[in-house]
XYZ file of C-alpha atoms in Angstrom:
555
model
C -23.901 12.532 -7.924
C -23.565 10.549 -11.095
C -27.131 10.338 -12.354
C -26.456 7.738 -14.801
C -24.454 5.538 -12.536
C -27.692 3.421 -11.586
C -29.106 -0.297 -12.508
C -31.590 -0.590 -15.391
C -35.528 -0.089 -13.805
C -37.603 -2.874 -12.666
C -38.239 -4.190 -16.149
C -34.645 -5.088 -17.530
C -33.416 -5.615 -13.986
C -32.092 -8.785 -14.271
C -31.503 -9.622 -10.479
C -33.142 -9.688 -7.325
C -31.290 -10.479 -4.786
C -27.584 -10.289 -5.035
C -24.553 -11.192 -2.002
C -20.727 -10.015 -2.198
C -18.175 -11.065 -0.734
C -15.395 -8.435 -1.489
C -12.435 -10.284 -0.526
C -14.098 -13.722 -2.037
C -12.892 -15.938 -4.990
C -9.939 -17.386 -6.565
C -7.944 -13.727 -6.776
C -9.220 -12.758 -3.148
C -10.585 -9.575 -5.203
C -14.178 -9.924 -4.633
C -17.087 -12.865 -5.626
C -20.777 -12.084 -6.370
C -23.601 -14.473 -6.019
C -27.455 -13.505 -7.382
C -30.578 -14.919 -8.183
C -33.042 -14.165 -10.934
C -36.982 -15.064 -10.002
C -38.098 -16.217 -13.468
C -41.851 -15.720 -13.863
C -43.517 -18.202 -16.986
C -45.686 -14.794 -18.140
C -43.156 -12.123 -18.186
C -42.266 -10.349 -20.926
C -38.772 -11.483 -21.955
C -40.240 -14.902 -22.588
C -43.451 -13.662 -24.378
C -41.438 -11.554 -26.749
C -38.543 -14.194 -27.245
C -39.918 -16.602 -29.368
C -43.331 -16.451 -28.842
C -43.959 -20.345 -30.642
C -40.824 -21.268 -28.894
C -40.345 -18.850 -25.875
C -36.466 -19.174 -23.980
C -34.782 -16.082 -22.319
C -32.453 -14.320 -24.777
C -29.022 -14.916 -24.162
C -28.570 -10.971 -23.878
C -30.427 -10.615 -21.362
C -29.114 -12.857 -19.209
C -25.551 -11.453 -20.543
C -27.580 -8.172 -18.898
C -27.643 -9.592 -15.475
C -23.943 -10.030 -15.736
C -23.297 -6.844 -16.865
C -25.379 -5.693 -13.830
C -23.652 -7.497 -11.349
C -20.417 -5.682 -12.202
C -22.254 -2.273 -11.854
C -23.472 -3.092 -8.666
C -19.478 -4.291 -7.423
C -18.030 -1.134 -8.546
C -20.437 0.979 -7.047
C -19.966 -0.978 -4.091
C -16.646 -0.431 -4.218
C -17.085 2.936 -4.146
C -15.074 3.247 -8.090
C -18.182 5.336 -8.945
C -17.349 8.536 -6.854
C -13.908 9.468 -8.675
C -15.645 11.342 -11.329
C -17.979 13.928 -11.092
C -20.230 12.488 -13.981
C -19.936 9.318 -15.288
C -21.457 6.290 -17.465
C -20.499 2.953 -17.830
C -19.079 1.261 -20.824
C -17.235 -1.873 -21.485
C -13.954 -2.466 -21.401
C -12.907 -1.442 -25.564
C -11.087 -3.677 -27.118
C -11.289 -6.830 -24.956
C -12.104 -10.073 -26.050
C -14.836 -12.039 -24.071
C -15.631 -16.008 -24.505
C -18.875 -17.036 -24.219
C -20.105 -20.661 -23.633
C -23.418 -21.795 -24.270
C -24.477 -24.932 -22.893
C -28.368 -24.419 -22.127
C -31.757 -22.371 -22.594
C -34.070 -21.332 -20.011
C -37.487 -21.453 -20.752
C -40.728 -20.624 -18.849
C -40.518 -23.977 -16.787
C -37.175 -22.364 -15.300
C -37.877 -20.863 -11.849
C -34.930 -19.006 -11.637
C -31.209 -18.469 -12.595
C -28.077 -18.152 -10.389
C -24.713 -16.228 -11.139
C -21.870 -16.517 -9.438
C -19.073 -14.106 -10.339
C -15.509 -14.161 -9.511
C -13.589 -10.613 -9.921
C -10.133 -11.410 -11.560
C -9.327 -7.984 -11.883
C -10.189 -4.422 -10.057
C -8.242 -1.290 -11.159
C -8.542 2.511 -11.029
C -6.297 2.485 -14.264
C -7.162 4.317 -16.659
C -10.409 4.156 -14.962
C -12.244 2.111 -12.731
C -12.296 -1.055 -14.307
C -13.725 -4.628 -13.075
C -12.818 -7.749 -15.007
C -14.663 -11.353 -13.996
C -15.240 -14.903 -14.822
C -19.209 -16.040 -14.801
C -20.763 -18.520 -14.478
C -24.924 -18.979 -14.985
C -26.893 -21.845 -13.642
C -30.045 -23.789 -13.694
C -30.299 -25.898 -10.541
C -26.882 -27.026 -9.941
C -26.069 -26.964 -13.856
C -23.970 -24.497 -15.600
C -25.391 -23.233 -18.492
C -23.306 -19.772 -19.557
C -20.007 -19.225 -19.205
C -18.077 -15.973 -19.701
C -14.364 -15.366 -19.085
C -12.869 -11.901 -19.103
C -16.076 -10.069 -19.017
C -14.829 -6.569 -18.165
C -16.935 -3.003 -17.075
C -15.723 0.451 -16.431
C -16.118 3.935 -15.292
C -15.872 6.670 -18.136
C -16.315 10.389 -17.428
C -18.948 11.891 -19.686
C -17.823 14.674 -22.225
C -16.752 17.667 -21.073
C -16.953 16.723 -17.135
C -13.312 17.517 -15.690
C -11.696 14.344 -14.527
C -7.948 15.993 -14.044
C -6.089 18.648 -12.403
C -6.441 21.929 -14.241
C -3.268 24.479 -15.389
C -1.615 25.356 -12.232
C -2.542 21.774 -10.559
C -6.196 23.351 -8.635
C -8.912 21.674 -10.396
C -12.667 22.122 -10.002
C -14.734 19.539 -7.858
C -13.685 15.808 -9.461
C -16.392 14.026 -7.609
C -15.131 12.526 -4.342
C -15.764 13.280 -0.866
C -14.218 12.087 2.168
C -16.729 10.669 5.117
C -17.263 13.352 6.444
C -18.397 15.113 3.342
C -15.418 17.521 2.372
C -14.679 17.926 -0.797
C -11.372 16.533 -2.250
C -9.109 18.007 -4.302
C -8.027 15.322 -5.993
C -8.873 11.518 -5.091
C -7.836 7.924 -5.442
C -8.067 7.671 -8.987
C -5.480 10.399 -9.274
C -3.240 9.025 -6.930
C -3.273 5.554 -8.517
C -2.246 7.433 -11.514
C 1.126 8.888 -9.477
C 1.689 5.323 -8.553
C 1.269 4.127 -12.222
C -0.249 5.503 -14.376
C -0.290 8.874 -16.389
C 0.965 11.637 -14.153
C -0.590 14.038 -16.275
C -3.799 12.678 -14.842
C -3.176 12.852 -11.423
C -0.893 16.548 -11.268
C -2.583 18.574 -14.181
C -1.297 19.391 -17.782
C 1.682 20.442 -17.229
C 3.146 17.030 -16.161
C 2.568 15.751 -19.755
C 6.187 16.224 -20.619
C 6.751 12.884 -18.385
C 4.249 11.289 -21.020
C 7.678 10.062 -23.375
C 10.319 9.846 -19.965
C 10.974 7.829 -16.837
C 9.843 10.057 -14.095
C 9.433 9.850 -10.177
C 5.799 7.949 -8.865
C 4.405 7.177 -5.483
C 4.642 3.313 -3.911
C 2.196 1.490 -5.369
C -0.106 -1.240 -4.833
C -0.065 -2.803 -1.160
C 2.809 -0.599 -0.185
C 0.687 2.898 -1.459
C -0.635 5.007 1.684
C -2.310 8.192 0.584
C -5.726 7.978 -1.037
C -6.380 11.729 -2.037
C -5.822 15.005 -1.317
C -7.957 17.477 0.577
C -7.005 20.567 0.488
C -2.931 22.936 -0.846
C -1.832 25.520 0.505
C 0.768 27.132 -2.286
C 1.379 28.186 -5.584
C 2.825 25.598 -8.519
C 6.158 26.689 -9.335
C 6.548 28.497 -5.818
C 9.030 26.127 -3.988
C 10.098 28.417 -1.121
C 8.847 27.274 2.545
C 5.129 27.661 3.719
C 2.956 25.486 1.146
C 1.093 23.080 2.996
C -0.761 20.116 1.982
C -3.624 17.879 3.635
C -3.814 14.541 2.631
C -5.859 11.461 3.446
C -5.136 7.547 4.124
C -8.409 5.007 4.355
C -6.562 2.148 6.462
C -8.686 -1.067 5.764
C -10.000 -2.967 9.086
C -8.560 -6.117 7.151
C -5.139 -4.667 5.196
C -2.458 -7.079 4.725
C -0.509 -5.165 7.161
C -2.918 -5.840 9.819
C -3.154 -9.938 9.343
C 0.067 -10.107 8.681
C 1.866 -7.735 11.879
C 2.793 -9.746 15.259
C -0.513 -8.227 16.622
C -3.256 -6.496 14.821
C -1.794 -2.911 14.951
C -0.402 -0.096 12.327
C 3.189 -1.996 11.584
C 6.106 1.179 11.979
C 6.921 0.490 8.286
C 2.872 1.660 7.980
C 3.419 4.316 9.730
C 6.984 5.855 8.128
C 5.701 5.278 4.405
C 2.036 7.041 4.772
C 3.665 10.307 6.288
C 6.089 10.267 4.001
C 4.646 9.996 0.630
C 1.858 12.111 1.570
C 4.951 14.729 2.144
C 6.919 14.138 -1.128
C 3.455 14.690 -2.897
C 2.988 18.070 -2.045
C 6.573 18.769 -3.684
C 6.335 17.074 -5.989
C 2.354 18.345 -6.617
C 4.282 21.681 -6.952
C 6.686 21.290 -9.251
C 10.085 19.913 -7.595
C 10.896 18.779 -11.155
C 9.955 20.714 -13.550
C 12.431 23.130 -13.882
C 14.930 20.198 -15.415
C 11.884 18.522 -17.544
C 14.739 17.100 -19.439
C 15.983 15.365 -16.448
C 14.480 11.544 -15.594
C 15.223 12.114 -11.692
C 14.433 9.434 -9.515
C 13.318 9.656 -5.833
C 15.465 9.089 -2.788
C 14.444 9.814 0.956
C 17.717 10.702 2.923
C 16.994 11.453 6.378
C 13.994 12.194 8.643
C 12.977 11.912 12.423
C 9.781 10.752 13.618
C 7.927 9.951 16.924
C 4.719 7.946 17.975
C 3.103 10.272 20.293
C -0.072 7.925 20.685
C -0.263 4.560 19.788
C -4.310 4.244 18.667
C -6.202 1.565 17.027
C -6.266 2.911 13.218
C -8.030 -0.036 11.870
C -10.931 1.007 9.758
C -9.965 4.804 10.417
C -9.100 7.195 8.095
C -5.514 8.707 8.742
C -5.476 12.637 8.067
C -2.081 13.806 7.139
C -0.462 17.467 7.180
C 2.551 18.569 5.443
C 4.725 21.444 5.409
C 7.560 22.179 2.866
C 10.568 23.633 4.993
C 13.312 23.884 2.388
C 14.095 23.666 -1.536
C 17.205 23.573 -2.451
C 18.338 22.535 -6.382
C 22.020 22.082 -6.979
C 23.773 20.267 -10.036
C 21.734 16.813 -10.161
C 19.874 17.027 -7.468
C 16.833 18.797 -5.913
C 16.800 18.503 -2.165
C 13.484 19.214 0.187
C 12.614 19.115 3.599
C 9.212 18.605 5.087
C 7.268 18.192 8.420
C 4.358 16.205 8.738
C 2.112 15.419 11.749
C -0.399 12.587 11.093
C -4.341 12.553 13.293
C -6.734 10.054 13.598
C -10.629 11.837 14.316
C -8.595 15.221 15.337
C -5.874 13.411 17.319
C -2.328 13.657 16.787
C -0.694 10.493 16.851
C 2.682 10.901 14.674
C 4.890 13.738 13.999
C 8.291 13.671 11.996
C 10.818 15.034 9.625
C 12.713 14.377 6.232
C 14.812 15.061 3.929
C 13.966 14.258 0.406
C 15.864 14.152 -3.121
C 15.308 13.961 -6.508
C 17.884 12.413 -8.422
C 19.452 12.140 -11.466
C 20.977 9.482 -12.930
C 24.462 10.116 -12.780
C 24.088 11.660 -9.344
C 22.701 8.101 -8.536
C 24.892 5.872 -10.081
C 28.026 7.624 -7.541
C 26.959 6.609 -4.823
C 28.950 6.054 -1.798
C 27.080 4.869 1.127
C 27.881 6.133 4.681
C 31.730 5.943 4.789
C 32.878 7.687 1.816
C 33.033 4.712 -0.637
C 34.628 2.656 1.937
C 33.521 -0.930 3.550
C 32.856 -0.745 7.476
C 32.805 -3.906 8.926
C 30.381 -5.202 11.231
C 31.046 -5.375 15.324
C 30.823 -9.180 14.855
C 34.079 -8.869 12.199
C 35.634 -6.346 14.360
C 35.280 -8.061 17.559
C 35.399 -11.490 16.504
C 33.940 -12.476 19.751
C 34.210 -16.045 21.135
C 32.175 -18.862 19.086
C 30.708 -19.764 22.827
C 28.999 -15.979 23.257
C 27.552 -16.084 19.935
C 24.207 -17.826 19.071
C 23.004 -18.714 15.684
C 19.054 -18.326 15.317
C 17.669 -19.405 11.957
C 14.040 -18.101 10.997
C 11.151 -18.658 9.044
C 7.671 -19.547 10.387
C 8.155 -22.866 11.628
C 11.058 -21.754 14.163
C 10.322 -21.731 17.708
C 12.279 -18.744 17.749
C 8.707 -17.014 16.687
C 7.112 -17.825 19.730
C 7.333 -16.727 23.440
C 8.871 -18.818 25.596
C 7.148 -18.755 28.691
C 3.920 -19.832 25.895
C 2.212 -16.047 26.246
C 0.977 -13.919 23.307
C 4.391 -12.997 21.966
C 5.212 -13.796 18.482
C 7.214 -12.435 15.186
C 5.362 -11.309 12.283
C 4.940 -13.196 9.263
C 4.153 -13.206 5.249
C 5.454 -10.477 3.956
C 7.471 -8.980 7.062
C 9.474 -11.993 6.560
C 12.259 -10.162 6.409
C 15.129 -11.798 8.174
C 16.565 -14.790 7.542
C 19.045 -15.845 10.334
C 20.211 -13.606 13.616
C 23.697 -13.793 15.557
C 23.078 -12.564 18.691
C 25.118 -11.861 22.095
C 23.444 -11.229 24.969
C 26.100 -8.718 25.939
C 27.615 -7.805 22.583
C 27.737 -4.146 20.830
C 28.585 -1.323 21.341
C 26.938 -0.669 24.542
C 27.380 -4.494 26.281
C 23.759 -4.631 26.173
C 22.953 -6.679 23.904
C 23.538 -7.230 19.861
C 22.063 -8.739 16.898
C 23.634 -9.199 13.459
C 20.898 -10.099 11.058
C 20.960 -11.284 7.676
C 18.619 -11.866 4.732
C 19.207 -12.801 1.169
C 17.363 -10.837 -1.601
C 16.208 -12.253 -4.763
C 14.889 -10.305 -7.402
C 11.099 -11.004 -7.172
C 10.304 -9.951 -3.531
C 6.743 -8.531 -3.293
C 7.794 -4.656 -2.439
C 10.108 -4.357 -5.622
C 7.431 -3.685 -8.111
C 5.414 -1.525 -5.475
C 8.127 0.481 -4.666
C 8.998 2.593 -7.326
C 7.352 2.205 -10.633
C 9.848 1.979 -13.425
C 12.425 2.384 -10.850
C 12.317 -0.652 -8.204
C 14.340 -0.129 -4.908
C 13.707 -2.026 -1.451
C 12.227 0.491 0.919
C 14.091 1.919 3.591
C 11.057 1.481 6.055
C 11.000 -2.458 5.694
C 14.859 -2.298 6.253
C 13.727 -0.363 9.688
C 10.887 -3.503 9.970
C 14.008 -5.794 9.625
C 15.336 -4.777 12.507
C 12.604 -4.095 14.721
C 12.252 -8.161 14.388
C 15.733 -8.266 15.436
C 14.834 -6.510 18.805
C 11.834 -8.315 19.003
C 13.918 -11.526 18.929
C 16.045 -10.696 21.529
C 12.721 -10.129 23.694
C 11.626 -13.429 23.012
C 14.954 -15.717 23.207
C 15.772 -13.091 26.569
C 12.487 -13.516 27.740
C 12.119 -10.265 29.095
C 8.756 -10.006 29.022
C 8.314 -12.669 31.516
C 6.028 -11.726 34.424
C 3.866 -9.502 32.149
C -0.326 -10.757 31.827
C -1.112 -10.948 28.414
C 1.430 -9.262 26.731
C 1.819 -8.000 23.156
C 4.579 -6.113 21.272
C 3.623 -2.216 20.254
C 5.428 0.282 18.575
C 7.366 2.568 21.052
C 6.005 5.880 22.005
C 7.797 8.728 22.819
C 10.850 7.390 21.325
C 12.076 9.941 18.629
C 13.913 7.381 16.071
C 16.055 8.949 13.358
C 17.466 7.615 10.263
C 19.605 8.290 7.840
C 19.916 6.589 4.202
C 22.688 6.945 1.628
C 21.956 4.076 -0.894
C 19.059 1.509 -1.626
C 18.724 -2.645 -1.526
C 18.416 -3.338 -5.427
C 16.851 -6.018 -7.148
C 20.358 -7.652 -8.316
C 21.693 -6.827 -4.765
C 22.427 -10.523 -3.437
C 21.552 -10.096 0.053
C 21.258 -7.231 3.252
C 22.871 -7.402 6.693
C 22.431 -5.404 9.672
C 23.876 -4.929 13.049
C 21.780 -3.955 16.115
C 23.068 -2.770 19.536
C 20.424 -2.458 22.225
C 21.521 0.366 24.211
C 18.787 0.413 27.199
C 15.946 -2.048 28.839
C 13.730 0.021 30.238
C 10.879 -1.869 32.723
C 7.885 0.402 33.699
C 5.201 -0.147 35.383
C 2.945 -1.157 32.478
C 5.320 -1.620 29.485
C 8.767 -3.072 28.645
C 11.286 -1.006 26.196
C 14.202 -1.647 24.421
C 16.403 1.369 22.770
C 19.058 0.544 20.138
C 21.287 1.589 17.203
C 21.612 0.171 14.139
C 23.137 0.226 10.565
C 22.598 -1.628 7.422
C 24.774 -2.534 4.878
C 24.529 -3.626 1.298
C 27.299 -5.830 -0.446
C 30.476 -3.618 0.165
C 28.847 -0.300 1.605
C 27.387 0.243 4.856
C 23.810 1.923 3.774
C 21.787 2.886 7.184
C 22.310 4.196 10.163
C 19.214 4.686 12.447
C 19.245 6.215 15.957
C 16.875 5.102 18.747
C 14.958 2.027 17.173
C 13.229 0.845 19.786
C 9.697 -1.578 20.246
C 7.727 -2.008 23.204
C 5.978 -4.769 25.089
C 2.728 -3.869 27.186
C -0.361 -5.880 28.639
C -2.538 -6.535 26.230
C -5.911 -4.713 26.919
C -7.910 -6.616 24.929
């Protein structure tokens, strides 16, 4: 695969031993260190002067050059097109410092190479600051040295007419062909959606038009295999896609414990659904129409809580319903999501695409109306009601009894301050009203969509799972238990329902929980609530049966 994707032979190779670190340097994206073994005889100093032999700056340019082959092969950039070369980035200016030569008394030279940039758009593309020394003296420098992936003529590197292209050059680890791969779905995220759906998507080349989460909140890699016809919207197509979840994701480091967070979970089976209707052609009936992307409702369940770190997540999706009515085009999907051939995730939704002045009329949950909170209904007594401000200094992240219980952090910080009464709501169980303020630069707004930035609904779900997590910890209800950890619940079906979105110039979010049961088994804790969000003047969310779990740690 990809014959010309190789380093130069033994004679221009202009490194011998070379170490990455992928999540090294300044950007976190990946440094490269290497070492040249100069030799006083060879040829690139006997042809390069031969009165006044030095190594030409070229070729040590080469070595760079080199270096950023070898870290996009080992990225893996290299098998999203069939048949490939590389070329340099057109059009970009490099600067190059001089401040040495090596000559024949030189034993050897050392790069170090810090990756500033790493893209699949428009193609696999590295960009890098270098450095070149002699000893422990700089002697090159080069800023914004850039490499990339081109397909060779003629060697398909899209979908074809109808969206079912021939072999694009990616397998999956177990050696299946996919249909199409990550270079295509970094294109639905944001890029050219010609690119990633087939021709017939070029009409969204001059418009706004619906794309996929991007960036650290993206969650389908490629797709394997489609079951249905473009322009066939009825029930039955079927779609299996693919997620590669990274040992080391963000999501991972960042969770109260190093498992799948639910917001994880929610977002990877449901953009691998809205692919495969939108892979068919949800929208392109009304090409006119700059519809934007709204999930509604759905229903999901954990059926097994596994260790996905470093797996690959499989997902399969069923269209259930179409339905297009003035604005709007409404579908329904199941998905069930495995891990090596085991089910671990099954669910429902409702999806809808948009437009604009179906959008802007939004009423919430009540009909345009404001619903107050239980805390504004109630107005229970100042003495019942607790004030708990967070952030990740506050002991209010930590378990109380000093076990292995703790809130998540970085970017699940989510809440700012909770109200809570220990037998408030609805159900005298317990109840948390949370609140955080929004500015317009939080992380997930230019993930989430391109060209159309709302907060999504799943971290307004992770907002309140840190709610009930709080009230374990300041309830201490886990006390007793060895070693324990929060989960996500299993066998909990949670259900949700959204009718409007957080927006960038929305001030701020607030939510009410009510914890409806405490359940203590034998080898795990659970808590079962209700909850509903609210934007500024319009109650937004209602979810059914959010619930988390605390169990002995088994590790």
């Amino acid at each position: 695969m990809n014959p010309a994707l190789r380093l130069p032979d033994a004679r221009l190779r202009m490194v011998d031993e070379v170490t990455v670190d992928r999540k090294g340097g300044p950007c976190e994206l990946g440094l490269l260190t290497a070492v040249k073994h100069l030799e006083p005889d060879a040829w690139y100093f006997t042809c390069h002067f031969p009165d006044d032999p030095v190594l030409a700056g070229s070729l040590i340019a080469e070595g760079a050059i080199q270096l950023l082959q070898i870290y996009l092969m080992h990225q893996g950039m290299h098998l999203t097109l069939p048949d490939a070369r590389f070329q340099t980035v057109p059009g970009r200016r490099i600067d190059v410092q001089v401040r040495g030569q090596v000559t024949p008394k030189d034993t050897e030279i050392r790069y170090e190479v810090e990756v500033t940039e790493l893209t699949l758009l428009p193609r696999p593309t590295v960009i890098a600051d270098v450095l070149i020394y002699l000893g422990d003296k700089p002697v090159v420098r080069m800023q914004n040295l850039g490499l990339q992936i081109v397909e060779k003529p003629g060697t398909p590197y899209r979908p074809e007419t109808g969206g079912v292209p021939r072999f694009l050059g990616r397998r999956n680890r177990a050696g299946e062909a996919a249909m199409i791969n990550e270079l295509h779905l970094a294109h639905s995220a944001k890029g050219l959606l010609d690119m990633a759906m087939g021709p017939e998507f070029e009409i969204y080349r001059t418009s706004r038009a619906p794309y996929i989460p991007n960036g650290d909140f993206q969650f389908v890699d490629r797709v394997m295999s489609l079951t249905g016809t473009r322009g066939d919207l009825s029930p039955g197509s079927e779609m299996v896609t693919e997620y590669d979840s990274p040992e080391d994701a963000w999501y991972y480091r960042e969770n109260s414990s190093p498992s799948m967070p639910n917001c994880v979970y929610m977002e990877s089976s449901l953009q691998a659904a809205i692919f495969l209707g939108y892979y068919l052609g949800a929208t392109l009936r009304e090409p006119q129409e700059e519809y934007s992307i709204r999930n509604l409702d759905g229903r999901a369940t954990l059926v097994k809580d596994i260790d996905l770190r470093g797996k690959t997540v499989r997902h399969h999706s069923r269209l259930l319903m179409t339905s297009v009515v003035s604005g709007a085009v409404l579908q329904n999907f199941s998905y069930e999501l495995s891990a090596d051939g085991e089910v671990f995730y099954t669910g429902e939704s409702l999806f809808g695409y948009f437009a604009p002045a179906a959008l802007a009329n939004q009423v919430g949950l009540d009909s345009g109306s404001y619903r107050p909170t239980w805390i504004e209904s109630e107005k229970p007594a100042p003495e019942r009601v607790r004030r708990i401000e967070l952030g990740p200094d506050s002991p209010a992240f930590r378990d109380p009894s000093g076990g292995g219980l703790h809130l998540p952090g970085g970017r699940f910080d989510l809440v700012d301050r909770v109200d809570l009464v220990a037998d408030g709501g609805r159900h005298g169980a317990g109840y948390l009203h949370g609140h955080r303020s929004i500015r317009p630069d939080e992380w997930y707004f230019d993930c989430h969509f391109h060209r159309d930035p709302v907060m999504p609904g799943s971290l307004g779900v992770e907002a309140v799972l840190q709610a009930l997590r709080l009230f374990v910890l300041d309830q201490d209800l886990a006390r007793g238990m060895t070693r324990p950890r929060f989960a996500m619940a299993t066998d909990v079906e949670m259900s949700w329902k959204y009718r409007g979105q957080i927006l960038r110039d929305d001030r701020e979010l607030f939510f009410d929980v009510h914890v409806k049961e405490v359940r203590k088994e034998a080898d795990r804790l659970l808590l079962i609530a209700d909850a509903d969000l609210w934007k500024p003047g319009l109650r937004i969310y209602e979810l059914t049966d959010v619930a988390v779990e605390v169990r002995p740690d088994a590790g």
